[in-house]
C-alpha cells in the first residue's frame, strides 16, 4: 500500500469511520452530542465544541494549502470558537467539521508520492508526510479528550 493511501486510511479511521485504535472516531462522538453537552464546561477543560472547532481550524487551514493557498492559520486563533447558542449552531459546526474531514482524507489519498517527501510550505515545518502524521496524532489526542469529557458530563448528570 502506498503511503498516501495508508495515511488517508488512518485519517479516515480517526475522523470518520474507524474503530481500530480508539474504538471510536470523531463522527461517532460528535453526532451523538447535543449542543448543550457540546458547550458544557467541566472544570478547566476545553468544551467539546471548542475542541471540535480547534481540530476543524487546522483541517481547514491545511486544506487551504492543499488547494494552492498559503498557510494562513495561527495557533493563537485556533480556539476562537464563535458562540454556540442552539442545536443549529452545533450541527453547523459538526457538519463543517465532517465536510472538511472528508475533503482532507480525499486530498491525502491522491497526494503524489513525491509530494509527501517535499517540505510542507517551508522547510521549518518538515515534510508533508510528517505533517500528515502530526495531524493524525493531534486528532487522536483531542478525540481522547472529547471521549473523556463526554464521560465526565454523563457522570455529572447522575
PDB file of C-alpha atoms in Angstrom, residues 32-125:
ATOM      1  CA  UNK A  32     -24.413  11.960  19.407  1.00  0.00           C
ATOM      2  CA  UNK A  33     -23.621  15.135  21.387  1.00  0.00           C
ATOM      3  CA  UNK A  34     -26.317  17.760  21.980  1.00  0.00           C
ATOM      4  CA  UNK A  35     -25.449  21.415  21.713  1.00  0.00           C
ATOM      5  CA  UNK A  36     -25.839  21.765  25.481  1.00  0.00           C
ATOM      6  CA  UNK A  37     -23.330  18.969  26.038  1.00  0.00           C
ATOM      7  CA  UNK A  38     -21.023  20.486  23.425  1.00  0.00           C
ATOM      8  CA  UNK A  39     -20.732  23.754  25.362  1.00  0.00           C
ATOM      9  CA  UNK A  40     -20.847  22.314  28.880  1.00  0.00           C
ATOM     10  CA  UNK A  41     -17.767  23.181  30.915  1.00  0.00           C
ATOM     11  CA  UNK A  42     -16.108  20.506  33.005  1.00  0.00           C
ATOM     12  CA  UNK A  43     -13.636  22.119  35.369  1.00  0.00           C
ATOM     13  CA  UNK A  44     -10.991  23.966  33.421  1.00  0.00           C
ATOM     14  CA  UNK A  45     -11.121  21.633  30.399  1.00  0.00           C
ATOM     15  CA  UNK A  46     -11.974  22.838  26.932  1.00  0.00           C
ATOM     16  CA  UNK A  47     -15.518  22.147  25.816  1.00  0.00           C
ATOM     17  CA  UNK A  48     -16.346  19.568  23.172  1.00  0.00           C
ATOM     18  CA  UNK A  49     -17.379  22.438  20.895  1.00  0.00           C
ATOM     19  CA  UNK A  50     -14.037  24.212  21.411  1.00  0.00           C
ATOM     20  CA  UNK A  51     -12.089  21.040  20.643  1.00  0.00           C
ATOM     21  CA  UNK A  52     -14.194  20.401  17.551  1.00  0.00           C
ATOM     22  CA  UNK A  53     -13.579  23.942  16.329  1.00  0.00           C
ATOM     23  CA  UNK A  54      -9.857  23.628  17.106  1.00  0.00           C
ATOM     24  CA  UNK A  55      -9.319  20.449  15.077  1.00  0.00           C
ATOM     25  CA  UNK A  56     -11.502  21.765  12.256  1.00  0.00           C
ATOM     26  CA  UNK A  57      -9.494  25.000  12.212  1.00  0.00           C
ATOM     27  CA  UNK A  58      -6.334  23.037  11.424  1.00  0.00           C
ATOM     28  CA  UNK A  59      -8.016  20.777   8.879  1.00  0.00           C
ATOM     29  CA  UNK A  60      -9.373  23.837   7.075  1.00  0.00           C
ATOM     30  CA  UNK A  61      -6.032  25.612   7.189  1.00  0.00           C
ATOM     31  CA  UNK A  62      -4.146  22.680   5.712  1.00  0.00           C
ATOM     32  CA  UNK A  63      -6.859  22.166   3.102  1.00  0.00           C
ATOM     33  CA  UNK A  64      -6.240  25.756   2.059  1.00  0.00           C
ATOM     34  CA  UNK A  65      -2.580  24.875   1.457  1.00  0.00           C
ATOM     35  CA  UNK A  66      -3.559  21.727  -0.458  1.00  0.00           C
ATOM     36  CA  UNK A  67      -5.771  23.882  -2.667  1.00  0.00           C
ATOM     37  CA  UNK A  68      -2.911  26.233  -3.566  1.00  0.00           C
ATOM     38  CA  UNK A  69      -3.349  28.831  -0.829  1.00  0.00           C
ATOM     39  CA  UNK A  70      -0.981  29.878   1.881  1.00  0.00           C
ATOM     40  CA  UNK A  71      -0.631  28.649   5.430  1.00  0.00           C
ATOM     41  CA  UNK A  72      -2.824  31.332   6.963  1.00  0.00           C
ATOM     42  CA  UNK A  73      -3.784  29.651  10.234  1.00  0.00           C
ATOM     43  CA  UNK A  74      -2.236  30.715  13.522  1.00  0.00           C
ATOM     44  CA  UNK A  75      -2.213  28.819  16.805  1.00  0.00           C
ATOM     45  CA  UNK A  76      -3.450  31.865  18.716  1.00  0.00           C
ATOM     46  CA  UNK A  77      -6.754  31.758  16.757  1.00  0.00           C
ATOM     47  CA  UNK A  78      -7.312  28.014  16.902  1.00  0.00           C
ATOM     48  CA  UNK A  79      -9.735  28.203  19.832  1.00  0.00           C
ATOM     49  CA  UNK A  80     -11.671  31.304  18.692  1.00  0.00           C
ATOM     50  CA  UNK A  81     -14.953  29.442  18.588  1.00  0.00           C
ATOM     51  CA  UNK A  82     -17.979  31.547  17.677  1.00  0.00           C
ATOM     52  CA  UNK A  83     -20.752  31.200  20.276  1.00  0.00           C
ATOM     53  CA  UNK A  84     -22.798  28.016  20.084  1.00  0.00           C
ATOM     54  CA  UNK A  85     -26.285  29.043  21.211  1.00  0.00           C
ATOM     55  CA  UNK A  86     -28.504  26.455  19.561  1.00  0.00           C
ATOM     56  CA  UNK A  87     -28.667  22.969  18.118  1.00  0.00           C
ATOM     57  CA  UNK A  88     -28.405  24.598  14.677  1.00  0.00           C
ATOM     58  CA  UNK A  89     -25.109  26.277  15.598  1.00  0.00           C
ATOM     59  CA  UNK A  90     -23.731  22.973  16.855  1.00  0.00           C
ATOM     60  CA  UNK A  91     -24.969  20.979  13.841  1.00  0.00           C
ATOM     61  CA  UNK A  92     -23.404  23.589  11.549  1.00  0.00           C
ATOM     62  CA  UNK A  93     -20.016  23.210  13.267  1.00  0.00           C
ATOM     63  CA  UNK A  94     -20.207  19.413  13.160  1.00  0.00           C
ATOM     64  CA  UNK A  95     -21.293  19.494   9.508  1.00  0.00           C
ATOM     65  CA  UNK A  96     -18.399  21.785   8.608  1.00  0.00           C
ATOM     66  CA  UNK A  97     -16.013  19.548  10.524  1.00  0.00           C
ATOM     67  CA  UNK A  98     -17.207  16.376   8.799  1.00  0.00           C
ATOM     68  CA  UNK A  99     -17.123  18.031   5.367  1.00  0.00           C
ATOM     69  CA  UNK A 100     -13.550  19.215   5.943  1.00  0.00           C
ATOM     70  CA  UNK A 101     -12.593  15.796   7.306  1.00  0.00           C
ATOM     71  CA  UNK A 102     -13.909  14.112   4.164  1.00  0.00           C
ATOM     72  CA  UNK A 103     -12.137  16.570   1.863  1.00  0.00           C
ATOM     73  CA  UNK A 104      -8.926  16.205   3.856  1.00  0.00           C
ATOM     74  CA  UNK A 105      -8.959  12.411   3.597  1.00  0.00           C
ATOM     75  CA  UNK A 106      -9.726  12.567  -0.127  1.00  0.00           C
ATOM     76  CA  UNK A 107      -6.921  15.008  -0.747  1.00  0.00           C
ATOM     77  CA  UNK A 108      -4.337  12.971   1.165  1.00  0.00           C
ATOM     78  CA  UNK A 109      -5.414   9.847  -0.734  1.00  0.00           C
ATOM     79  CA  UNK A 110      -4.434  11.441  -4.060  1.00  0.00           C
ATOM     80  CA  UNK A 111      -1.234  13.165  -2.974  1.00  0.00           C
ATOM     81  CA  UNK A 112       1.594  12.098  -5.275  1.00  0.00           C
ATOM     82  CA  UNK A 113       4.248  10.011  -3.515  1.00  0.00           C
ATOM     83  CA  UNK A 114       6.966  12.561  -4.242  1.00  0.00           C
ATOM     84  CA  UNK A 115       4.858  15.346  -2.694  1.00  0.00           C
ATOM     85  CA  UNK A 116       4.905  13.537   0.645  1.00  0.00           C
ATOM     86  CA  UNK A 117       8.682  13.979   0.854  1.00  0.00           C
ATOM     87  CA  UNK A 118       8.633  17.681  -0.009  1.00  0.00           C
ATOM     88  CA  UNK A 119       8.696  20.435   2.576  1.00  0.00           C
ATOM     89  CA  UNK A 120       5.272  21.430   3.854  1.00  0.00           C
ATOM     90  CA  UNK A 121       5.066  25.136   2.971  1.00  0.00           C
ATOM     91  CA  UNK A 122       8.502  25.836   4.494  1.00  0.00           C
ATOM     92  CA  UNK A 123      11.461  23.642   5.476  1.00  0.00           C
ATOM     93  CA  UNK A 124      10.920  24.573   9.133  1.00  0.00           C
ATOM     94  CA  UNK A 125       7.635  22.614   9.137  1.00  0.00           C
TER      95      UNK A 125
END
